[in-house]
Short mmCIF file of C-alpha atoms and ligand atoms in Angstrom, two decimals:
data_model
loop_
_atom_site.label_atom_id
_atom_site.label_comp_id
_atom_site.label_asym_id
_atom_site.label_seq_id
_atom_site.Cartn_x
_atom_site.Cartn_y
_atom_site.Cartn_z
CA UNK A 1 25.61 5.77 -4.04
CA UNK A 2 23.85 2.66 -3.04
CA UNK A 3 20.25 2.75 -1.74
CA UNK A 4 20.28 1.59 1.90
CA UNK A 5 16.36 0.61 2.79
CA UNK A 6 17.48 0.02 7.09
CA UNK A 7 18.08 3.69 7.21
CA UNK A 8 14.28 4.31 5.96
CA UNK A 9 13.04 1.24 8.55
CA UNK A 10 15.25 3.17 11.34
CA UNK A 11 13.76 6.29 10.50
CA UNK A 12 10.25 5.41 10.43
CA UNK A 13 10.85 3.69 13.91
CA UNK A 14 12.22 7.17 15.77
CA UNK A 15 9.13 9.09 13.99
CA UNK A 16 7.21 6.18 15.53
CA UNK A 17 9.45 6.30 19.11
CA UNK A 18 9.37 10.04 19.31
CA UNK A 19 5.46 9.70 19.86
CA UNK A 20 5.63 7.39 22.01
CA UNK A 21 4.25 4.40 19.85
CA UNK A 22 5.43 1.11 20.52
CA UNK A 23 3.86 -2.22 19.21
CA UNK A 24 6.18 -4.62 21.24
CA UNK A 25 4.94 -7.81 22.25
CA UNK A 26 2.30 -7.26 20.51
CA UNK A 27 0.78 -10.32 17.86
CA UNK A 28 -0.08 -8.40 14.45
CA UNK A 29 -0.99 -10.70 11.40
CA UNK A 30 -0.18 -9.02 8.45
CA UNK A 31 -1.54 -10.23 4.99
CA UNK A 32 -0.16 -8.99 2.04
CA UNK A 33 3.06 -9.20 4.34
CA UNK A 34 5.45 -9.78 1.32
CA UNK A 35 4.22 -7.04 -0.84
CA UNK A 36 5.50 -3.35 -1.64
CA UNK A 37 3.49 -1.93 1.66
CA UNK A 38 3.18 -4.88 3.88
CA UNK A 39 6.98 -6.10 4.10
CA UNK A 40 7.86 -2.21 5.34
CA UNK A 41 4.99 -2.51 7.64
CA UNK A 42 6.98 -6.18 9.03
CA UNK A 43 10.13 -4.49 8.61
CA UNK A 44 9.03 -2.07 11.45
CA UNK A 45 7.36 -4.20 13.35
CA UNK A 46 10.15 -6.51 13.58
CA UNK A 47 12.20 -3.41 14.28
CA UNK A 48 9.74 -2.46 17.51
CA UNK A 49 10.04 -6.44 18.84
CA UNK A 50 6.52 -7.14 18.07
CA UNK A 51 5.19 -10.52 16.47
CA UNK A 52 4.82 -10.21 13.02
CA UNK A 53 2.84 -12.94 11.16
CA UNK A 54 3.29 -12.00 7.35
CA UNK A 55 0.57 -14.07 4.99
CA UNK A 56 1.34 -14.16 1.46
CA UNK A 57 1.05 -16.40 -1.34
CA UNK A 58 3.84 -14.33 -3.66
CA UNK A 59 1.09 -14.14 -6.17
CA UNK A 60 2.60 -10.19 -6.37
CA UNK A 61 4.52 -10.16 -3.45
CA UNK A 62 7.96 -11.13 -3.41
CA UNK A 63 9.85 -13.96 -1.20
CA UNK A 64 12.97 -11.10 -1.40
CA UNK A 65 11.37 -8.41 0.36
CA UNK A 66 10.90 -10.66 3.81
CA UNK A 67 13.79 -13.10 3.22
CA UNK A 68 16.02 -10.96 5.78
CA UNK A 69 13.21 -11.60 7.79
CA UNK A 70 12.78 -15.48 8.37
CA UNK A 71 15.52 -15.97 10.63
CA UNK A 72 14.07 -13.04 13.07
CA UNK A 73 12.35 -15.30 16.36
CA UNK A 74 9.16 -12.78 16.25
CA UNK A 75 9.08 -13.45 12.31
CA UNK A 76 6.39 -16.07 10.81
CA UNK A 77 5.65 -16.58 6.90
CA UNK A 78 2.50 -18.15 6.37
CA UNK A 79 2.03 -19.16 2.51
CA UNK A 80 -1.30 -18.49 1.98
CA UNK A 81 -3.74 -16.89 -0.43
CA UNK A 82 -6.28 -15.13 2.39
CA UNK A 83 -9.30 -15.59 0.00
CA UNK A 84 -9.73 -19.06 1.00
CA UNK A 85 -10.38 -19.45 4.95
CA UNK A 86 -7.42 -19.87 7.62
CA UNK A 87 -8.12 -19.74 11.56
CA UNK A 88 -5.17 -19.58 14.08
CA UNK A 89 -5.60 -21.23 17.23
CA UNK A 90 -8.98 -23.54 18.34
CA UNK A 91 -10.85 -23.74 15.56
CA UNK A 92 -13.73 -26.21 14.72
CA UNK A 93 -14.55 -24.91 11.15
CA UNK A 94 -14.81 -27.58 9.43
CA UNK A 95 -12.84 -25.92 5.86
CA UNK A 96 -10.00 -23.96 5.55
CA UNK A 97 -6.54 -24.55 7.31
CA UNK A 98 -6.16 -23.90 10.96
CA UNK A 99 -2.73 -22.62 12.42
CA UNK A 100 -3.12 -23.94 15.76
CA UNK A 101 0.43 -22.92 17.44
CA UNK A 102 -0.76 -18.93 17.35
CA UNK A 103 -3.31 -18.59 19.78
CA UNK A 104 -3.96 -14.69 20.64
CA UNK A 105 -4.16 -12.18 17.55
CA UNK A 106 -3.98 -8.63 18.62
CA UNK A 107 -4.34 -6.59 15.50
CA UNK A 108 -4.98 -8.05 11.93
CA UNK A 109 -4.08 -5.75 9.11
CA UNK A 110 -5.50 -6.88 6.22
CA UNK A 111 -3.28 -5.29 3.13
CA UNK A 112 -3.36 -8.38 0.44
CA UNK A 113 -4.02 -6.99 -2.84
CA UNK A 114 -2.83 -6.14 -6.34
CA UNK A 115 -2.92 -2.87 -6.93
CA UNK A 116 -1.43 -1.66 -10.17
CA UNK A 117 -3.37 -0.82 -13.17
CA UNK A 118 -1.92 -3.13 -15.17
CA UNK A 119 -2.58 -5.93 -13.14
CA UNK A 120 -6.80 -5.10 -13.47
CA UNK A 121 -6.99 -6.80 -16.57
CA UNK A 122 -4.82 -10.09 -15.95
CA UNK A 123 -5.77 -10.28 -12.87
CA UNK A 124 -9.49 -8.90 -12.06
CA UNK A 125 -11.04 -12.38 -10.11
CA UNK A 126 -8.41 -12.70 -7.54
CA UNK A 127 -8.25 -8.68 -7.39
CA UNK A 128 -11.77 -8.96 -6.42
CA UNK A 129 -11.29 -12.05 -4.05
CA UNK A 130 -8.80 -10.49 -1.91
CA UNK A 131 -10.59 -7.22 -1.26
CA UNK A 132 -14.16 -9.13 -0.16
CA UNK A 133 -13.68 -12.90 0.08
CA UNK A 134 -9.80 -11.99 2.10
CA UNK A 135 -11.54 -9.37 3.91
CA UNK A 136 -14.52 -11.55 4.93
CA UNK A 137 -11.89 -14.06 6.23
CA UNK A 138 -9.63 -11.31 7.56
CA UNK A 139 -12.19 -9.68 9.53
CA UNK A 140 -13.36 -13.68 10.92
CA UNK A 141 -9.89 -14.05 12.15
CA UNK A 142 -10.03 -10.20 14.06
CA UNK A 143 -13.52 -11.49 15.56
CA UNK A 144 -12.49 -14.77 16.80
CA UNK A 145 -9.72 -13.23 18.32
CA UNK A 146 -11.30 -10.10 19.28
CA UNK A 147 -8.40 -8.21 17.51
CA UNK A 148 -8.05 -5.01 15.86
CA UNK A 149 -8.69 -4.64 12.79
CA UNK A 150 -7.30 -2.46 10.21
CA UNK A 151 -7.46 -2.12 6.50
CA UNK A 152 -6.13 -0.54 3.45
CA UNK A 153 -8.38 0.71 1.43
CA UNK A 154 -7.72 3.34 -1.50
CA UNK A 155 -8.25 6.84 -3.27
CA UNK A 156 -9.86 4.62 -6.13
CA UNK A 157 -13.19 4.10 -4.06
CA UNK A 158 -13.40 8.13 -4.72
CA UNK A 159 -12.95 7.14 -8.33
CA UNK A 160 -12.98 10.43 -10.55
CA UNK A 161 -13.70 13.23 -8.67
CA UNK A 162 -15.27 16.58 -9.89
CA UNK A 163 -12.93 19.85 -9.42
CA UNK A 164 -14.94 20.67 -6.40
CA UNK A 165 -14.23 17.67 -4.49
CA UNK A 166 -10.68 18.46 -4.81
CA UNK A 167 -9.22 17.86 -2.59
CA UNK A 168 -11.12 14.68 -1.60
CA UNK A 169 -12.55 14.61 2.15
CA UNK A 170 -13.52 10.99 3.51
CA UNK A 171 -16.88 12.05 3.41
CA UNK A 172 -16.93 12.27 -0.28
CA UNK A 173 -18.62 9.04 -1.39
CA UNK A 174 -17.16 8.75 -4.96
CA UNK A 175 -17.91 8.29 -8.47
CA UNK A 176 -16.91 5.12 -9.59
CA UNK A 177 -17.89 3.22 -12.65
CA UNK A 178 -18.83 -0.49 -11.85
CA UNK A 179 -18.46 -2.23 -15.03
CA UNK A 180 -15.21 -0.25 -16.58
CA UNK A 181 -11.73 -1.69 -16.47
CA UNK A 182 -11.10 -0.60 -12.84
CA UNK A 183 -14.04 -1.87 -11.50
CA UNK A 184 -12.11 -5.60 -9.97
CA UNK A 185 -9.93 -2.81 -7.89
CA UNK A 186 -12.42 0.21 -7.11
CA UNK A 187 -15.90 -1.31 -6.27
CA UNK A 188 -13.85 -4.45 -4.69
CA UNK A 189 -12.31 -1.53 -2.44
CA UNK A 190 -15.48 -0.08 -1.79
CA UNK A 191 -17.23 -3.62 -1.26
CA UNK A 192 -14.45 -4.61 1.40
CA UNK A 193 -15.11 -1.21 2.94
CA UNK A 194 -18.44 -2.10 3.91
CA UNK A 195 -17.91 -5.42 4.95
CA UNK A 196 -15.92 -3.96 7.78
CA UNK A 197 -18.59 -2.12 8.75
CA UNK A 198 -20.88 -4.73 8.91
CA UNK A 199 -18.99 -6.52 11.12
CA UNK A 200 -18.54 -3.41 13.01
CA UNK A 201 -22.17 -3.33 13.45
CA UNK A 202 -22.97 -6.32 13.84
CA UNK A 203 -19.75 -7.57 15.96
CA UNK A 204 -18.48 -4.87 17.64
CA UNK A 205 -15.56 -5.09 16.17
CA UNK A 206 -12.57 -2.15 16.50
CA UNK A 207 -12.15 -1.13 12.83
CA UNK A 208 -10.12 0.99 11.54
CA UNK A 209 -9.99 2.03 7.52
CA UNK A 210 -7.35 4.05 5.86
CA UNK A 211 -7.36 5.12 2.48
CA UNK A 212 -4.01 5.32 0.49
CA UNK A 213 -3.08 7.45 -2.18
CA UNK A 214 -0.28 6.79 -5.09
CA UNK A 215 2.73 5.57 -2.69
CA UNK A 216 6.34 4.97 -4.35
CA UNK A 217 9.16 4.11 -3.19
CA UNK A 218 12.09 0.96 -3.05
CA UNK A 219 10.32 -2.55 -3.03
CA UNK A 220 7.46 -1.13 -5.80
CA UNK A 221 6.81 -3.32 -8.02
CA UNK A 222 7.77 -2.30 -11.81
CA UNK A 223 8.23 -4.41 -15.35
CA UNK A 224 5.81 -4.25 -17.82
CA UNK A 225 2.56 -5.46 -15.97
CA UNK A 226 3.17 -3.65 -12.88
CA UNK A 227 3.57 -0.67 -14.60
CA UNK A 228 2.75 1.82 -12.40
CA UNK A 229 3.87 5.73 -13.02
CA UNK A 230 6.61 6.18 -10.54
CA UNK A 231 8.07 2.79 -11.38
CA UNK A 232 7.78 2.65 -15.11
CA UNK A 233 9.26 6.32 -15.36
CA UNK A 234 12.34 5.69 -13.34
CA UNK A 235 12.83 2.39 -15.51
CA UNK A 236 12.74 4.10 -18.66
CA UNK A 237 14.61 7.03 -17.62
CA UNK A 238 17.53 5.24 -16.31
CA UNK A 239 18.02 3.03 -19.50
CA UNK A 240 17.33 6.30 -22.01
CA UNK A 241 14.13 4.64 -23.31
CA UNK A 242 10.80 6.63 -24.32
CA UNK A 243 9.24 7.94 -21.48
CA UNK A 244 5.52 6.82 -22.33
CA UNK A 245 2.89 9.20 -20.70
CA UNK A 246 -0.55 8.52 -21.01
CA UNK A 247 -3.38 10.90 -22.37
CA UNK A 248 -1.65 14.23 -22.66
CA UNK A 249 -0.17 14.21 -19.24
CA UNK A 250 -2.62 17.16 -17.78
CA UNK A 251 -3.67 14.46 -15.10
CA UNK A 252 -2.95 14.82 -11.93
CA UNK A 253 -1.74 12.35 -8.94
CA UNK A 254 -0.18 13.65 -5.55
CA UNK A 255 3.17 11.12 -4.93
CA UNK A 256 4.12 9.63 -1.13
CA UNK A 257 7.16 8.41 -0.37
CA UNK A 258 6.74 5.07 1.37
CA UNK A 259 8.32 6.06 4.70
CA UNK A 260 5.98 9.08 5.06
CA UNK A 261 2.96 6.42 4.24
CA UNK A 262 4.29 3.68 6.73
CA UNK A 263 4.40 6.02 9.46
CA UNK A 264 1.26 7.52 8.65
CA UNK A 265 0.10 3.82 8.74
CA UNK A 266 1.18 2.50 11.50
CA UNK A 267 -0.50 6.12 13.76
CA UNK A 268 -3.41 5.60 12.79
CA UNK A 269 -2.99 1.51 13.27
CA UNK A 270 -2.25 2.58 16.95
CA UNK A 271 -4.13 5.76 17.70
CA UNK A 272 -7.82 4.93 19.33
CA UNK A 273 -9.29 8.03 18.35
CA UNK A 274 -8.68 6.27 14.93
CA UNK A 275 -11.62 3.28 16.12
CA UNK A 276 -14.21 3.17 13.80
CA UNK A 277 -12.55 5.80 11.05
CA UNK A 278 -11.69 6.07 7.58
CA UNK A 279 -8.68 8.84 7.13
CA UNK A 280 -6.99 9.26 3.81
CA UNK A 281 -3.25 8.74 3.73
CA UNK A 282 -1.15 10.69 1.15
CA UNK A 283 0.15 13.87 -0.35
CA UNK A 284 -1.98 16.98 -1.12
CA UNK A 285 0.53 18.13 -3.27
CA UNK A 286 -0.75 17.75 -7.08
CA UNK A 287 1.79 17.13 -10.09
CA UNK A 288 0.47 16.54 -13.62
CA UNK A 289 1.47 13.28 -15.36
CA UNK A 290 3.65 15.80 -17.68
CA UNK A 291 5.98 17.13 -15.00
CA UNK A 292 6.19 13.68 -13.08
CA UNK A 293 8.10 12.60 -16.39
CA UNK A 294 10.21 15.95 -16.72
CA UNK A 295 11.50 15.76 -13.26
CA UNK A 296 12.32 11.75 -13.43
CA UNK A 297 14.08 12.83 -16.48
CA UNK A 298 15.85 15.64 -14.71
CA UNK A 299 16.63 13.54 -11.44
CA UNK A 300 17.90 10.36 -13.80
CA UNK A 301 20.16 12.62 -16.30
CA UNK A 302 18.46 10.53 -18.71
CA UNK A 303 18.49 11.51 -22.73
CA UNK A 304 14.87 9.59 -22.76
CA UNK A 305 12.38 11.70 -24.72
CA UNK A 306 8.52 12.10 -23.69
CA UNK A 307 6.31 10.12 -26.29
CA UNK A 308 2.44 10.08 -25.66
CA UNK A 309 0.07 7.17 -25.76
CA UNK A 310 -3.49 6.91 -25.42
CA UNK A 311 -5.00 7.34 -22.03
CA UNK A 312 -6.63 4.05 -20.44
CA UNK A 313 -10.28 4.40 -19.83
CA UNK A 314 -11.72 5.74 -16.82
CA UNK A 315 -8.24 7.38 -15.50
CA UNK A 316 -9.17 9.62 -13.42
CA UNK A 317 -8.45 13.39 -14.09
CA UNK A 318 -7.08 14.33 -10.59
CA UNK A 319 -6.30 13.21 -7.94
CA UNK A 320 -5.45 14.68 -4.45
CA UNK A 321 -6.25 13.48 -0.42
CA UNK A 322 -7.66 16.22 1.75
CA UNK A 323 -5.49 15.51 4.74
CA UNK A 324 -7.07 17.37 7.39
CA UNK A 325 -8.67 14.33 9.31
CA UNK A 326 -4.86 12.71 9.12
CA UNK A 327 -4.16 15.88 10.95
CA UNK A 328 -6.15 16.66 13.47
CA UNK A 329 -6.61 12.76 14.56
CA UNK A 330 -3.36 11.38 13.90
CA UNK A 331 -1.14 14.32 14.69
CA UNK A 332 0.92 13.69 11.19
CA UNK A 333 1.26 15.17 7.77
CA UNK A 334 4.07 13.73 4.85
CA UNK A 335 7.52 15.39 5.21
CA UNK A 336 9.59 14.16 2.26
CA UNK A 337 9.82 16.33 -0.38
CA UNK A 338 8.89 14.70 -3.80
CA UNK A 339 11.80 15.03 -5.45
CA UNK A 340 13.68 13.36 -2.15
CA UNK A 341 11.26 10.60 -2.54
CA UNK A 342 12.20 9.71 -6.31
CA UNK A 343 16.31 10.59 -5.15
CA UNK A 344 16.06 7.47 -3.59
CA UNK A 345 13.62 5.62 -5.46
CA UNK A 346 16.25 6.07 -8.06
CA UNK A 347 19.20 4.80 -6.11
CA UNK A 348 16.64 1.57 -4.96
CA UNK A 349 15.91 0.84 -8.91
CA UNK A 350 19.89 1.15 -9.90
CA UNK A 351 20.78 -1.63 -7.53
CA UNK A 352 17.72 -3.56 -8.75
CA UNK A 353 18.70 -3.03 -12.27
CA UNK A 354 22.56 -3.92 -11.25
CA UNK A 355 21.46 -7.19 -9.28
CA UNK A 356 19.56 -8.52 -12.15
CA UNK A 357 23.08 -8.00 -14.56
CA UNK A 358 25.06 -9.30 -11.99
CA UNK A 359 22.74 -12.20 -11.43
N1 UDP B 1 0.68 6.63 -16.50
C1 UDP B 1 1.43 7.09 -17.56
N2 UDP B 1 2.42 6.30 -18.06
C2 UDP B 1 2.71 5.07 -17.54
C3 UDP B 1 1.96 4.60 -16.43
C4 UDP B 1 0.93 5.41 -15.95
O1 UDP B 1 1.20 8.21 -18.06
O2 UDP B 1 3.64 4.42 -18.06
C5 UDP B 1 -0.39 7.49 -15.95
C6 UDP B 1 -1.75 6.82 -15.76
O3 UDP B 1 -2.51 6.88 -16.95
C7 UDP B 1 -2.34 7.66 -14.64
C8 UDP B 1 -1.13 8.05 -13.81
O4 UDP B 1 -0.01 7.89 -14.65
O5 UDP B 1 -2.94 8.81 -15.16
C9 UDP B 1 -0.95 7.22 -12.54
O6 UDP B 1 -0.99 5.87 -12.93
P1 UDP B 1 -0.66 4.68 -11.94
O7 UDP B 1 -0.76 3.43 -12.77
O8 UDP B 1 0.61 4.92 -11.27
O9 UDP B 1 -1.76 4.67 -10.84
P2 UDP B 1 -3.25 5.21 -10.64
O10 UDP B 1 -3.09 6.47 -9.90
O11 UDP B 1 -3.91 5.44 -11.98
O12 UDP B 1 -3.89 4.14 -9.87
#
């Protein structure tokens, strides 16, 4: 079996159909475009005949995941990293690059990030530029064009949450260390957070703020510093290598598959009952580390064993969205099981792994 990613896109469009939610002719800049999340998000909205801009620089997005795209008439790639300035239409600033052909933005959904764990510690200036520098200019792009605007955010601004906040409601405001190894990601998160409400205040602008928890899925980015669970298990599963968990595996995440995410996404992006909200976007189902690994290994056939390394600092313990506000304002909850998730996830990584012998 070959994994067949038009069937997801397809998929996520009915969901998005059956409710009645159309974005066509609709101009949505999208920055982070070319990465895991924001090429399904162009994907669909190529699917639904809006205008997709997709801004990327490839610094960890890929050129492959839009490619299909470029011929598509409602498809633009802008190369550009959004933490320096860029203005579409009439612009008199007198930095930054001005894109003077697109004239009307409707909704800017400001995604551009690195997000892995891995990546914090090669990476932690430009991880920290994109989430407040990109979001500053993101959000001067949505008020110049008096757009929408929408951004992802993350369960890491909750940082490690006690037992009792378990699972985590929006209102929970976190507890986050700001000078440990996460801190480029978390407090960069938290900082872009409240630079959209600034400009809320201060603008009036329509803001909306969702907050993602551990998505996988074909298009994730694996190899050894993008290591994230999901991807690095699958990889060492299907070529029988140690399986490495971290710490002693009792930590918890709760796994998305991307279509369930997308479609989550791309509700609220459309609901306005969503204006001026942050709603966590996930799974409330917990797995330990431990049993992640014993299912990949189960779902792969592999002969990998489990070896154990030390666990990174400031992992947190668990981790889990409290969905309810997902619920009652978006009218949606995830529907793929996890092990249906990681089925395909596996089939995705196969081909990957086949392309790169073939290549
Ligand atoms: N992890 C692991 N082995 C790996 C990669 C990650 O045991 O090869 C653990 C990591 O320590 C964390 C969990 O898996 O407890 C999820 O890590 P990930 O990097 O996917 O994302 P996070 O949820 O920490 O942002």
């Amino acid at each position: 079996m070959s994994f067949n990613i038009d069937s997801d896109i397809i998929d996520i469009n009915n969901r998005l159909l059956d409710n009645g939610i159309s974005f066509e002719n609709k101009t949505i800049l999208v920055t982070g475009g070319a990465g895991f999340l924001g090429s399904w998000v162009c994907d669909v909205l190529i699917k639904q005949r809006a205008k997709c801009i997709c801004l990327d620089n490839y610094s960890s997005g890929l050129n492959k995941n839009v490619f299909h795209l470029f011929d598509e008439k409602n498809f633009r790639y802008i190369n550009h990293d959004i933490s320096e300035p860029i203005y579409f239409g009439l612009s008199n600033h007198p930095y930054g690059i001005c894109i003077g052909d697109i004239r009307k933005i409707d909704i800017v959904m400001h995604m551009a990030s690195r997000a892995s764990p891995f990546e914090f510690k090669d990476y932690p200036i430009s991880i920290l530029k994109s989430n407040t520098l990109g979001t500053m200019n993101a959000l001067g792009i949505a008020k110049a064009h008096n757009a929408l605007f929408f951004y992802t955010s993350t369960s890491e601004v909750y940082g490690n949450p006690p037992d009792d906040m378990i699972p985590t409601p929006e209102t929970y405001f976190g507890h986050v260390n700001p000078v440990g190894p996460r801190s480029c990601y978390d407090e960069s998160k938290r900082a872009g957070e409240a630079f959209i409400k600034a400009y809320e205040l201060q603008h009036n602008l329509r803001t909306k703020i969702v907050r993602i928890f551990n998505t996988s899925g074909p298009r994730i980015r694996y190899g050894p510093e993008f290591g994230r669970v999901v991807p690095n298990f699958i990889h060492q599963a299907i070529n029988d290598m140690d399986i490495t968990v971290f710490g002693d595996g009792s930590q918890t995440r709760s796994f998305i598959y991307v279509v369930d995410e997308i479609e989550g996404i791309l509700k609220m992006v459309h609901n306005d009952n969503a204006i001026g909200e942050v709603i966590n976007i996930g799974n409330e189902k917990e797995y330990t580390i431990l049993k992640l690994a014993k299912i990949i290994i189960e779902l792969t056939n592999s002969n990998s064993k489990i070896v154990f390394k030390g666990l990174p600092i400031d992992d947190p313990k668990r981790r889990s969205p409290d969905l309810t506000k997902a619920k009652k304002i978006l009218n949606w909850k995830p529907t793929t099981p996890l092990k249906e998730g990681l089925k395909k996830t596996i089939e995705w990584f196969k081909d990957q792994e086949k392309e790169k012998i073939d290549e």
